[in-house]
CSV table of C-alpha atoms in Angstrom, one decimal:
chain,number,residue,atom,x,y,z
A,1,MET,CA,185.6,219.0,118.4
A,2,LYS,CA,186.0,221.7,115.7
A,3,ASN,CA,189.4,223.4,116.1
A,4,PHE,CA,188.6,227.4,117.1
A,5,PRO,CA,191.1,230.1,117.5
A,6,HIS,CA,191.7,230.6,121.3
A,7,GLN,CA,194.0,233.5,122.4
A,8,PHE,CA,192.1,235.9,123.9
A,9,ASN,CA,188.6,237.1,123.9
A,10,ASP,CA,188.4,241.0,124.8
A,11,LEU,CA,186.4,242.6,122.4
A,12,THR,CA,188.9,246.1,122.8
A,13,LYS,CA,191.7,244.0,122.0
A,14,LEU,CA,190.1,242.4,119.5
A,15,PHE,CA,188.9,245.7,118.3
A,16,ASN,CA,192.6,247.1,118.0
A,17,ALA,CA,194.0,244.1,116.5
A,18,LEU,CA,191.5,244.8,113.3
A,19,ALA,CA,192.6,247.9,113.2
A,20,VAL,CA,196.5,247.0,113.1
A,21,ALA,CA,195.5,245.0,110.3
A,22,ARG,CA,193.6,247.9,108.5
A,23,GLN,CA,196.9,249.5,108.8
A,24,LEU,CA,199.0,246.8,107.3
A,25,ILE,CA,195.9,246.5,104.6
A,26,ASN,CA,196.1,249.9,103.9
A,27,ASN,CA,200.3,250.4,103.8
A,28,GLU,CA,200.1,247.2,101.2
A,29,THR,CA,202.0,245.6,103.5
A,30,PRO,CA,201.6,241.3,103.4
A,31,LEU,CA,199.5,240.1,106.3
A,32,THR,CA,201.8,237.7,107.4
A,33,ASP,CA,202.7,236.2,110.9
A,34,GLU,CA,205.6,238.2,111.2
A,35,ASN,CA,204.5,241.4,110.3
A,36,PHE,CA,201.2,240.8,111.8
A,37,GLY,CA,202.4,239.5,115.1
A,38,GLU,CA,205.4,242.3,115.5
A,39,GLN,CA,202.4,245.1,115.5
A,40,LEU,CA,200.7,243.4,117.4
A,41,THR,CA,203.4,243.5,120.1
A,42,ARG,CA,204.3,246.9,119.4
A,43,GLY,CA,200.5,247.9,119.8
A,44,GLY,CA,200.4,246.4,123.1
A,45,ILE,CA,198.0,243.8,122.4
A,46,TYR,CA,199.8,241.0,122.1
A,47,THR,CA,202.2,241.0,125.7
A,48,TYR,CA,205.1,239.1,126.9
A,49,ARG,CA,206.0,238.1,130.2
A,50,ASP,CA,209.2,239.8,130.9
A,51,ARG,CA,208.4,243.5,131.1
A,52,THR,CA,212.4,244.1,131.4
A,53,LEU,CA,212.8,243.7,128.2
A,54,SER,CA,211.8,246.5,125.6
A,55,ILE,CA,210.0,245.5,122.8
A,56,ASP,CA,212.5,245.5,119.9
A,57,GLU,CA,214.8,243.7,122.5
A,58,PHE,CA,211.7,241.0,123.1
A,59,LEU,CA,211.2,240.8,119.4
A,60,ALA,CA,215.1,240.2,118.8
A,61,ALA,CA,215.2,237.3,121.6
A,62,GLU,CA,212.1,235.7,119.9
A,63,ALA,CA,214.3,235.9,116.4
A,64,GLN,CA,216.7,233.5,117.8
A,65,LYS,CA,213.9,230.8,118.6
A,66,PRO,CA,212.1,228.5,115.9
A,67,ALA,CA,209.3,229.9,114.5
A,68,ALA,CA,206.9,227.4,115.8
A,69,ASN,CA,208.0,228.5,119.6
A,70,ARG,CA,207.4,232.2,118.9
A,71,GLY,CA,204.4,232.9,121.1
A,72,TYR,CA,203.4,236.4,119.1
A,73,LEU,CA,203.1,234.5,115.7
A,74,THR,CA,200.8,231.6,117.2
A,75,VAL,CA,198.8,234.6,118.2
A,76,SER,CA,198.9,236.8,115.2
A,77,ARG,CA,198.3,233.3,113.2
A,78,ASP,CA,195.4,233.0,115.4
A,79,ILE,CA,193.5,236.2,115.3
A,80,ARG,CA,193.8,236.7,111.5
A,81,ARG,CA,191.9,233.1,111.5
A,82,PHE,CA,189.6,234.5,114.0
A,83,PHE,CA,188.9,237.9,111.4
A,84,GLU,CA,188.7,235.7,108.4
A,85,LEU,CA,186.0,233.4,110.3
A,86,MET,CA,184.4,236.7,111.1
A,87,GLY,CA,184.2,237.8,107.6
A,88,PHE,CA,186.2,240.8,108.3
A,89,ILE,CA,189.1,239.8,105.9
A,90,SER,CA,190.2,238.0,102.8
A,91,VAL,CA,193.8,237.0,103.0
A,92,PHE,CA,195.2,235.9,99.3
A,93,PRO,CA,197.7,233.5,98.7
A,94,ASP,CA,200.7,236.1,98.7
A,95,LYS,CA,199.3,237.3,102.2
A,96,THR,CA,197.7,240.7,100.9
A,97,ALA,CA,194.5,241.3,102.1
A,98,ARG,CA,191.5,243.2,101.9
A,99,LEU,CA,189.2,244.3,104.9
A,100,SER,CA,185.4,243.3,103.9
A,101,PRO,CA,182.4,246.2,104.4
A,102,ALA,CA,181.9,244.5,107.8
A,103,ALA,CA,184.6,245.5,109.2
A,104,SER,CA,185.4,249.1,107.9
A,105,GLN,CA,181.6,249.6,109.2
A,106,LEU,CA,182.7,248.4,112.9
A,107,LEU,CA,186.3,250.5,112.9
A,108,ARG,CA,184.6,253.8,112.1
A,109,THR,CA,181.8,253.4,114.5
A,110,ASP,CA,182.0,255.3,117.8
A,111,SER,CA,178.8,254.2,119.5
A,112,GLU,CA,179.4,251.0,121.7
A,113,ASP,CA,175.9,250.1,121.1
A,114,ILE,CA,176.5,249.6,117.5
A,115,ARG,CA,179.8,248.2,117.6
A,116,LYS,CA,178.3,245.3,119.7
A,117,GLU,CA,175.5,244.9,117.3
A,118,LEU,CA,178.5,244.7,114.4
A,119,TRP,CA,180.2,242.0,116.5
A,120,LYS,CA,177.2,240.1,117.1
A,121,ASN,CA,176.0,240.1,113.7
A,122,SER,CA,179.3,238.9,113.0
A,123,LEU,CA,179.4,236.3,114.9
A,124,LEU,CA,176.3,234.8,114.4
A,125,GLN,CA,176.8,234.1,110.5
A,126,LEU,CA,180.1,232.6,111.7
A,127,GLY,CA,180.1,229.3,109.8
A,128,LEU,CA,182.6,226.6,111.1
A,129,GLU,CA,183.6,223.3,108.6
A,130,GLY,CA,184.5,220.4,110.2
A,131,THR,CA,186.9,217.5,108.5
A,132,ASP,CA,183.7,215.9,107.2
A,133,GLY,CA,182.9,219.1,105.4
A,134,GLU,CA,179.7,220.0,107.2
A,135,VAL,CA,179.2,223.1,108.4
A,136,SER,CA,177.8,224.9,111.6
A,137,HIS,CA,177.2,228.1,113.3
A,138,PRO,CA,178.9,227.7,116.9
A,139,TYR,CA,177.6,231.6,118.2
A,140,ARG,CA,174.1,230.5,117.4
A,141,ILE,CA,174.3,227.3,119.3
A,142,LEU,CA,176.1,228.1,122.5
A,143,LEU,CA,173.2,230.5,122.9
A,144,LYS,CA,170.6,227.8,121.7
A,145,ILE,CA,172.1,225.5,124.3
A,146,VAL,CA,172.4,227.9,127.0
A,147,ASN,CA,168.6,229.1,126.2
A,148,THR,CA,167.6,225.2,126.9
A,149,PHE,CA,169.8,224.6,129.8
A,150,PRO,CA,169.9,227.9,131.5
A,151,GLY,CA,172.3,227.5,134.3
A,152,ILE,CA,174.9,225.2,132.4
A,153,GLU,CA,177.7,224.5,133.5
A,154,THR,CA,180.8,226.8,131.5
A,155,PRO,CA,183.0,224.0,130.5
A,156,LYS,CA,179.8,222.4,128.9
A,157,LEU,CA,179.6,225.0,126.5
A,158,MET,CA,182.2,223.6,124.7
A,159,LEU,CA,179.4,221.7,123.0
A,160,ALA,CA,179.1,224.8,120.6
A,161,LEU,CA,182.4,223.5,119.0
A,162,GLU,CA,181.3,219.6,119.1
A,163,ALA,CA,178.0,220.1,116.6
A,164,GLU,CA,178.8,219.0,112.9
A,165,ASN,CA,176.0,221.2,111.8
A,166,ASP,CA,172.7,223.3,112.6
A,167,SER,CA,170.0,220.3,112.1
A,168,GLU,CA,167.8,219.4,115.0
A,169,GLU,CA,168.7,215.9,115.2
A,170,GLU,CA,172.2,217.3,115.6
A,171,PHE,CA,171.3,219.7,118.6
A,172,GLU,CA,169.3,216.5,120.4
A,173,ARG,CA,172.7,215.0,120.5
A,174,ILE,CA,174.2,217.8,122.1
A,175,SER,CA,171.5,218.2,124.5
A,176,ASN,CA,172.1,214.7,125.4
A,177,LEU,CA,175.7,215.6,125.8
A,178,ALA,CA,175.2,218.5,127.9
A,179,GLN,CA,173.1,216.5,130.8
A,180,ARG,CA,176.2,214.4,131.6
A,181,ASP,CA,179.1,215.4,133.4
A,182,MET,CA,182.1,216.8,132.0
A,183,GLY,CA,184.0,213.6,132.3
A,184,GLN,CA,181.5,211.5,130.1
A,185,ILE,CA,181.7,214.5,127.5
A,186,ILE,CA,185.0,214.3,126.9
A,187,GLU,CA,185.0,210.5,126.8
A,188,ASP,CA,182.0,210.6,124.5
A,189,THR,CA,183.2,213.2,122.1
A,190,GLY,CA,186.4,212.0,121.9
A,191,THR,CA,188.0,215.5,123.1
A,192,SER,CA,191.1,215.8,125.2
A,193,THR,CA,190.8,218.2,128.6
A,194,ALA,CA,193.4,220.6,126.9
A,195,MET,CA,191.1,221.0,123.9
A,196,ALA,CA,187.7,221.0,125.6
A,197,ALA,CA,189.3,224.3,127.9
A,198,ASN,CA,190.4,225.7,125.0
A,199,ALA,CA,187.0,225.3,123.4
A,200,VAL,CA,185.4,228.0,126.0
A,201,LYS,CA,188.1,230.6,125.8
A,202,ILE,CA,186.6,232.5,123.3
A,203,LEU,CA,182.9,232.3,122.4
A,204,PRO,CA,181.2,232.4,126.2
A,205,GLY,CA,183.7,235.4,127.1
A,206,ILE,CA,182.8,237.5,124.2
A,207,ALA,CA,178.8,236.4,124.4
A,208,GLU,CA,179.0,237.7,128.0
A,209,GLN,CA,180.3,241.3,126.8
A,210,LEU,CA,177.8,241.5,123.9
A,211,GLY,CA,174.9,240.9,126.8
A,212,ASP,CA,173.6,237.5,125.6
A,213,ILE,CA,174.8,235.2,128.7
A,214,GLU,CA,175.5,236.1,132.3
A,215,ARG,CA,178.3,234.0,134.0
A,216,ILE,CA,177.6,233.6,137.4
A,217,ASN,CA,180.1,230.7,139.8
A,218,SER,CA,181.1,228.8,136.6
A,219,ARG,CA,177.4,228.6,135.2
A,220,ALA,CA,175.8,230.5,132.0
A,221,TYR,CA,172.4,231.4,132.3
A,222,PRO,CA,170.2,233.5,129.2
A,223,VAL,CA,169.8,237.6,129.1
A,224,GLY,CA,166.9,236.8,127.2
A,225,GLN,CA,164.8,233.8,126.6
A,226,LEU,CA,162.6,233.0,123.4
A,227,VAL,CA,159.0,232.7,124.4
A,228,ILE,CA,157.4,230.5,121.5
A,229,THR,CA,153.5,230.1,121.2
A,230,GLU,CA,151.1,228.6,119.1
A,231,ASP,CA,150.6,232.1,117.9
A,232,GLU,CA,153.5,234.2,118.7
A,233,ILE,CA,157.5,234.4,118.5
A,234,THR,CA,158.6,236.9,121.4
A,235,THR,CA,161.2,237.8,123.8
A,236,GLU,CA,161.4,238.4,127.4
A,237,GLU,CA,163.5,239.0,130.0
A,238,GLN,CA,164.8,235.3,131.7
A,239,PRO,CA,163.2,235.4,135.1
A,240,ALA,CA,164.9,232.1,136.1
A,241,ARG,CA,167.4,233.5,138.0
A,242,ARG,CA,165.9,236.8,138.9
A,243,PRO,CA,163.4,236.2,141.6
A,244,ARG,CA,160.9,238.9,142.1
A,245,THR,CA,157.8,239.7,144.0
A,246,ASP,CA,154.7,239.9,142.5
A,247,PHE,CA,154.2,243.8,143.9
A,248,ARG,CA,156.4,246.3,145.6
A,249,GLU,CA,155.7,249.6,146.6
A,250,THR,CA,156.3,252.7,144.4
A,251,ASN,CA,156.1,256.2,143.8
A,252,SER,CA,155.6,258.3,140.5
A,253,ALA,CA,159.0,258.7,140.1
A,254,GLY,CA,159.8,255.2,140.0
A,255,ILE,CA,156.8,253.4,138.5
A,256,ALA,CA,156.8,252.1,134.8
A,257,ARG,CA,160.1,252.4,134.2
A,258,ASP,CA,162.0,252.6,130.9
A,259,PRO,CA,162.8,248.8,130.2
A,260,ILE,CA,166.4,248.0,129.9
A,261,LEU,CA,166.3,246.8,125.8
A,262,ASN,CA,168.6,244.4,125.0
A,263,VAL,CA,169.8,243.9,121.5
A,264,VAL,CA,167.7,241.2,119.8
A,265,SER,CA,169.6,239.9,116.9
A,266,SER,CA,170.7,237.0,119.5
A,267,VAL,CA,166.8,235.9,119.6
A,268,SER,CA,166.6,236.0,115.7
A,269,ILE,CA,169.5,233.3,115.7
A,270,ASP,CA,167.2,230.2,115.9
A,271,LEU,CA,164.2,232.3,114.3
A,272,ALA,CA,164.0,228.8,112.0
A,273,ASP,CA,163.9,226.8,114.7
A,274,ALA,CA,161.6,228.9,116.7
A,275,ILE,CA,159.2,228.9,113.9
A,276,ARG,CA,159.4,225.0,113.9
A,277,ILE,CA,158.7,225.2,117.5
A,278,ARG,CA,155.9,227.3,117.2
A,279,GLN,CA,154.5,224.7,114.1
A,280,ARG,CA,154.7,221.9,116.3
A,281,ARG,CA,153.0,224.0,119.3
A,282,LEU,CA,149.7,225.0,117.0
A,283,ALA,CA,149.8,221.6,115.6
A,284,GLU,CA,148.9,220.2,119.1
A,285,HIS,CA,146.5,223.2,120.3
A,286,GLN,CA,144.8,222.3,116.6
A,287,GLU,CA,144.4,218.6,117.6
A,288,ILE,CA,143.1,219.2,121.2
A,289,VAL,CA,140.5,221.5,119.4
A,290,ARG,CA,140.0,218.6,117.3
A,291,GLN,CA,139.3,215.9,120.2
A,292,LEU,CA,137.2,219.1,122.1
A,293,ALA,CA,135.2,219.3,119.3
A,294,LEU,CA,134.7,215.7,118.7
A,295,LEU,CA,133.7,214.9,122.6
A,296,ASN,CA,131.1,217.8,122.4
A,297,GLU,CA,129.7,216.6,119.1
A,298,GLU,CA,129.0,213.2,120.6
A,299,LYS,CA,126.8,214.9,123.7
A,300,GLY,CA,124.7,216.1,121.0
A,301,PHE,CA,126.3,219.9,121.0
A,302,GLN,CA,126.1,222.0,118.3
A,303,LEU,CA,129.7,223.3,117.5
A,304,PHE,CA,130.6,227.0,116.0
A,305,GLU,CA,134.5,228.5,115.3
A,306,GLY,CA,135.6,232.0,115.1
A,307,LYS,CA,138.0,234.1,116.7
A,308,PHE,CA,137.3,231.8,120.1
A,309,ASP,CA,138.8,228.4,119.4
A,310,CYS,CA,135.4,226.6,119.8
A,311,LEU,CA,132.1,227.1,120.7
A,312,ALA,CA,129.3,224.3,122.0
A,313,ILE,CA,125.9,225.0,122.5
A,314,LYS,CA,123.0,222.5,123.9
A,315,ASP,CA,119.9,224.3,124.6
A,316,ASP,CA,120.0,227.7,125.9
A,317,THR,CA,123.6,227.0,127.2
A,318,ALA,CA,126.7,228.0,125.5
A,319,ILE,CA,130.1,226.4,126.4
A,320,LEU,CA,132.9,228.7,125.4
A,321,TYR,CA,136.4,227.2,124.6
A,322,GLU,CA,139.6,228.7,124.6
A,323,VAL,CA,143.0,226.2,124.2
A,324,LYS,CA,146.3,226.8,125.6
A,325,THR,CA,149.5,224.7,125.1
A,326,ILE,CA,151.7,225.3,127.8
A,327,LEU,CA,155.3,224.2,128.7
A,328,GLU,CA,156.8,222.8,131.7
A,329,SER,CA,157.4,226.1,133.0
A,330,SER,CA,155.6,228.7,135.4
A,331,THR,CA,156.1,231.7,133.4
A,332,ASP,CA,154.7,230.2,130.3
A,333,GLU,CA,151.4,228.8,132.6
A,334,GLU,CA,151.1,232.1,133.4
A,335,LYS,CA,151.7,233.5,129.9
A,336,GLN,CA,149.3,231.4,128.4
A,337,THR,CA,146.7,231.8,131.2
A,338,VAL,CA,146.7,235.6,131.1
A,339,LYS,CA,145.9,235.1,127.6
A,340,GLY,CA,143.3,232.5,127.8
A,341,VAL,CA,141.2,234.2,130.4
A,342,GLY,CA,141.8,237.9,128.7
A,343,GLN,CA,140.6,235.9,125.3
A,344,LEU,CA,137.5,234.0,127.1
A,345,LYS,CA,136.0,237.2,128.8
A,346,TYR,CA,136.4,239.4,125.4
A,347,TYR,CA,134.7,236.8,123.6
A,348,LYS,CA,132.1,235.6,125.7
A,349,TYR,CA,131.1,239.3,125.8
A,350,SER,CA,131.7,240.8,122.5
A,351,ILE,CA,130.9,237.8,119.9
A,352,VAL,CA,128.8,234.9,122.3
A,353,HIS,CA,126.7,237.7,124.2
A,354,ARG,CA,126.3,240.6,122.2
A,355,GLN,CA,126.4,238.9,118.6
A,356,MET,CA,124.9,235.8,118.9
A,357,GLY,CA,122.7,236.7,121.9
A,358,TYR,CA,123.4,234.0,125.1
A,359,THR,CA,123.2,235.0,128.4
A,360,ASN,CA,123.9,231.3,129.9
A,361,ILE,CA,127.6,230.8,128.9
A,362,LYS,CA,130.3,228.5,131.0
A,363,GLU,CA,133.8,229.8,130.2
A,364,VAL,CA,136.5,226.7,130.3
A,365,LEU,CA,140.0,227.4,129.7
A,366,VAL,CA,141.7,224.0,128.6
A,367,PHE,CA,145.4,223.3,128.9
A,368,SER,CA,147.5,220.4,126.7
A,369,HIS,CA,148.4,219.0,130.3
A,370,LYS,CA,147.6,219.9,133.9
A,371,PRO,CA,148.6,223.2,135.3
A,372,ASN,CA,149.7,224.1,138.8
A,373,ASP,CA,147.1,224.4,141.4
A,374,GLY,CA,147.4,228.2,141.5
A,375,ILE,CA,146.3,228.4,138.0
A,376,ILE,CA,143.7,226.1,138.6
A,377,GLU,CA,142.7,228.3,142.2
A,378,PHE,CA,142.6,231.7,140.1
A,379,CYS,CA,140.5,230.4,137.2
A,380,SER,CA,137.7,228.8,139.4
A,381,ALA,CA,137.6,232.2,141.5
A,382,GLU,CA,137.0,234.0,137.9
A,383,ASN,CA,134.2,231.3,137.0
A,384,ILE,CA,136.6,229.4,134.4
A,385,ARG,CA,136.3,226.0,134.6
A,386,VAL,CA,140.0,224.3,134.0
A,387,VAL,CA,140.2,221.3,131.3
A,388,TRP,CA,143.2,219.4,130.5
A,389,LYS,CA,144.2,217.0,128.3
A,390,ASP,CA,145.3,213.6,129.6
A,391,GLY,CA,146.4,210.7,127.2
A,392,GLY,CA,143.4,209.8,125.1
A,393,THR,CA,140.5,211.9,127.3
A,394,PHE,CA,139.9,215.4,129.4
A,395,GLN,CA,140.4,216.1,133.1
A,396,ILE,CA,138.6,218.2,134.7
A,397,PHE,CA,138.9,220.2,138.5
A,398,ASN,CA,136.1,219.5,140.3
A,399,VAL,CA,135.8,223.0,142.2
A,400,GLN,CA,133.3,220.9,144.8
A,401,ASN,CA,135.2,218.1,146.4
A,402,GLY,CA,138.7,219.3,144.8
A,403,ALA,CA,139.6,216.4,142.8
A,404,ASP,CA,139.9,215.6,139.2
A,405,GLU,CA,137.6,213.7,137.3
A,406,LEU,CA,137.1,212.7,133.6
A,407,PHE,CA,135.3,215.6,131.5
A,408,ASN,CA,131.8,215.7,130.6
A,409,PRO,CA,130.4,218.9,129.0
A,410,ASP,CA,127.0,217.7,130.4
A,411,ASN,CA,127.5,218.9,133.7
A,412,LEU,CA,128.1,222.2,132.7
A,413,ILE,CA,125.0,222.9,131.6
């Protein structure tokens, strides 16, 4: 488990602490634990329990304790390290320090929205090195965990600090751990209960303030999710915990309301990973098209390709295929179905009918696996046949007998 500062996660306090650091730097005051801690205390950023004491009385009392027992020194040390990890300050051996351009921009910005963007950009770049020298980006990993496991128990977000690096293999290990109970996770990672608790004190709270996650009843949900298909990478509102009806009564003032636009930098955190997912889906899509083409060719159909995925022609019948890879998600199925149906209707009219001159055109939507019954019913009502990949074969829903059967394109003629 990588060590991460765990004093406080309130962005207002952190902003004010950064302003204190700037003041010390501008005054050419070394950013020592003592100097920084005293000013954090005087600024009300670090608070102590005995409020009957004045700040001077408190500091005088603390001075009588061993340095290791002075809480304000521990806080100053942790906050300074946090700012160093964020790339906000550079501290030199003599404890003189320099403020980065990113920190200066944050401090002179009045807009809360822009501040959030600046916080987020720095968090996404924050790299954490382990004892083995490998670097991970814990904020990126945290958001990836929440997007992969919506509703995950908040304590399990400690795994953002468990990752050794940002590789797919390492995230697979983290994903496997995330599906175990907390006792198993602590045992398997060799982490103490106290370390596990500290590991979730900061980043989840900051992610919530930045609007990247929501925490409800000790569970974390993504505010936005990546939707990655074979032909695009988009982001949309996470519907998993926001059930809504498919229609509602409205009026001219309430219809087509402006969307609440969340900052999208969190979506770019795993852009490389998203591209890899897109590539995998594209590879799967292309393989299905090839197998479908081979099946039709073996049945004596003439094949065409173009904007559509596959067109198979025999005699005066044209079978137009659109292939969609789908995930185990109703949202993904719906999105892909709507897109596929639109493509079939458009290509059927604009290419196969107008340009190629065919009138007897059969439309087939092919999925990477069997979609839910509602999708099949909808497509059937639109005179679109539904076919899906099943191992090494293709299956089709027979609208006459309501059964699944082996797909034979000749049966559509």
